[in-house]
Amino acid sequence: MANFPQLRLRRLRCTETLRVLVRENRVDVSDLVYPLFIVEGKGIKEEITSMPGIFRFSPDQLLPEIKDITELGIPAVLLFGIPESKDKSASGAYHPEGVVQQAIRIIKESAPELIVITDVCLCEYMSHGHCGVVIANKVDNDESLPLLAKTAVSHAEAGADIIAPSDMMDGRVKAIREALDEKGFQYIPILSYAAKYASAFYGPFREAAQSAPQFGDRCNYQMDPANVREASREVEQDIAEGADMIMIKPALAYLDVIRQVRDTFNYPLAAYNVSGEYSMIKAAVRQGWLDEKQTILEIMTAIKRAGADIIITYHAKEVARWLQNK
Ligand code: PBG
């Protein structure tokens, strides 16, 4: 085996073209999913304070944004809804004229090729802000399943291409698969938030979606950040229930989980680069403490290197722009 001075690892780093030739991982615009916050109402486009550059749009304000996204070549969006009113049965989540349902129709009409993924959860629609039905101050697993299934079906009826349940109830993938199949949506894939951790990095999202729990926390349904073996059990369960693709969330503090799941399961794997991860970078960039483009591209590359196929990220538009101009 060659060794120094015959072996010089720096040899392959001498020029940019050489470095590109031996590069192991690449980020491509086709890997990216851009999340969108849709707020009920008219004429609304408001920036989210803790997420500079990210807006809440009312359905009627969406089209210029959709045009931007498709022109940049971003293949998919992930929709979150913020309803006008919330209640104890999350009725806004599965109303045929709900805010997400309206948005899906508008998007599919103007950009039929753009993949519309919908987040299926109840927290944005529940007055208490929890992801399921609350009975005696507890989130009841089994009572939540029919509502999640109903929500998924109503998204599919409005034209959603992929259903992404993020509630972390046991059995939701099965309930959703059965409900979709029964209504003739056998070809609508499920992208399950399989290993979703009870993470502080969702803070800015909860401001954006006005979905912070009004009491307690999400620790009895979302995963403990200390666990990695359990992530594989979550993935196993969702695959057994019929998930077509799986997701790990958040991404950056969980690159080891992404790697483990990539090595164990042969399913398309998405990583969610969440709101807090976005806000931290933007805050540091505003202070002049980090180089924006280099830092963000490094993060995207790291998520790919860890093994993700798909990156859901609020940076998608800027990344797509940088990749175009490189
Ligand atoms: C809904 C949901 C959340 C996120 C995605 N879907 C919030 C939560 O679980 O509290 C977080 C996304 C982000 O932080 O960017 N349950």
PDB file of C-alpha atoms and ligand atoms in Angstrom, residues 35 37 51 78 80 119-124 131 166-167 193 196-197 199 201-206 211-213 218 221-222 249 272-276 314, ligand 1:
ATOM      1  CA  PRO A  35     -42.928  23.975   2.219  1.00  0.00           C
ATOM      2  CA  PHE A  37     -47.954  28.040   4.557  1.00  0.00           C
ATOM      3  CA  MET A  51     -38.386  32.941   9.317  1.00  0.00           C
ATOM      4  CA  LEU A  78     -45.483  20.599   0.888  1.00  0.00           C
ATOM      5  CA  PHE A  80     -49.567  23.477   5.587  1.00  0.00           C
ATOM      6  CA  ASP A 119     -49.037  17.533   5.512  1.00  0.00           C
ATOM      7  CA  VAL A 120     -51.774  15.558   7.235  1.00  0.00           C
ATOM      8  CA  CYS A 121     -52.027  16.572  10.864  1.00  0.00           C
ATOM      9  CA  LEU A 122     -54.645  18.019  13.154  1.00  0.00           C
ATOM     10  CA  CYS A 123     -52.621  20.443  15.296  1.00  0.00           C
ATOM     11  CA  GLU A 124     -53.205  23.504  13.093  1.00  0.00           C
ATOM     12  CA  CYS A 131     -51.952  16.589  16.752  1.00  0.00           C
ATOM     13  CA  SER A 166     -47.029  14.011  10.521  1.00  0.00           C
ATOM     14  CA  ASP A 167     -49.129  13.333  13.616  1.00  0.00           C
ATOM     15  CA  TYR A 193     -43.109  11.308   8.856  1.00  0.00           C
ATOM     16  CA  LYS A 196     -40.451  12.546  13.950  1.00  0.00           C
ATOM     17  CA  TYR A 197     -38.784  13.750  17.111  1.00  0.00           C
ATOM     18  CA  SER A 199     -37.875  18.740  18.868  1.00  0.00           C
ATOM     19  CA  PHE A 201     -36.308  23.080  16.391  1.00  0.00           C
ATOM     20  CA  TYR A 202     -40.022  23.327  15.436  1.00  0.00           C
ATOM     21  CA  GLY A 203     -40.350  26.581  17.400  1.00  0.00           C
ATOM     22  CA  PRO A 204     -40.562  28.997  14.442  1.00  0.00           C
ATOM     23  CA  PHE A 205     -42.977  26.679  12.588  1.00  0.00           C
ATOM     24  CA  ARG A 206     -45.410  26.831  15.467  1.00  0.00           C
ATOM     25  CA  SER A 211     -50.069  25.460  16.127  1.00  0.00           C
ATOM     26  CA  ALA A 212     -48.297  25.469  19.495  1.00  0.00           C
ATOM     27  CA  PRO A 213     -49.989  23.096  21.973  1.00  0.00           C
ATOM     28  CA  ARG A 218     -45.856  16.514  22.244  1.00  0.00           C
ATOM     29  CA  TYR A 221     -46.519  10.989  20.685  1.00  0.00           C
ATOM     30  CA  GLN A 222     -43.363  12.393  19.057  1.00  0.00           C
ATOM     31  CA  LYS A 249     -37.374  14.992  11.008  1.00  0.00           C
ATOM     32  CA  TYR A 272     -36.966  17.607   6.812  1.00  0.00           C
ATOM     33  CA  ASN A 273     -34.626  20.550   7.328  1.00  0.00           C
ATOM     34  CA  VAL A 274     -37.027  22.198   9.786  1.00  0.00           C
ATOM     35  CA  SER A 275     -37.942  25.766  10.680  1.00  0.00           C
ATOM     36  CA  GLY A 276     -35.497  26.204  13.581  1.00  0.00           C
ATOM     37  CA  TYR A 314     -37.306  26.408   3.392  1.00  0.00           C
TER      38      TYR A 314
HETATM   39  C1  PBG B   1     -47.383  19.345  12.345  1.00  0.00           C
HETATM   40  C2  PBG B   1     -46.015  19.665  11.907  1.00  0.00           C
HETATM   41  C3  PBG B   1     -44.988  20.352  12.602  1.00  0.00           C
HETATM   42  C4  PBG B   1     -43.932  20.494  11.689  1.00  0.00           C
HETATM   43  C5  PBG B   1     -44.327  19.863  10.516  1.00  0.00           C
HETATM   44  N1  PBG B   1     -45.590  19.339  10.680  1.00  0.00           N
HETATM   45  C6  PBG B   1     -44.961  20.941  13.952  1.00  0.00           C
HETATM   46  C7  PBG B   1     -45.003  20.102  15.148  1.00  0.00           C
HETATM   47  O1  PBG B   1     -45.001  18.869  15.100  1.00  0.00           O
HETATM   48  O2  PBG B   1     -45.098  20.722  16.204  1.00  0.00           O
HETATM   49  C8  PBG B   1     -42.639  21.209  11.925  1.00  0.00           C
HETATM   50  C9  PBG B   1     -41.971  21.737  10.711  1.00  0.00           C
HETATM   51  C10 PBG B   1     -40.885  22.730  10.961  1.00  0.00           C
HETATM   52  O3  PBG B   1     -40.498  23.023  12.104  1.00  0.00           O
HETATM   53  O4  PBG B   1     -40.404  23.255   9.954  1.00  0.00           O
HETATM   54  N2  PBG B   1     -47.487  18.414  13.362  1.00  0.00           N
END
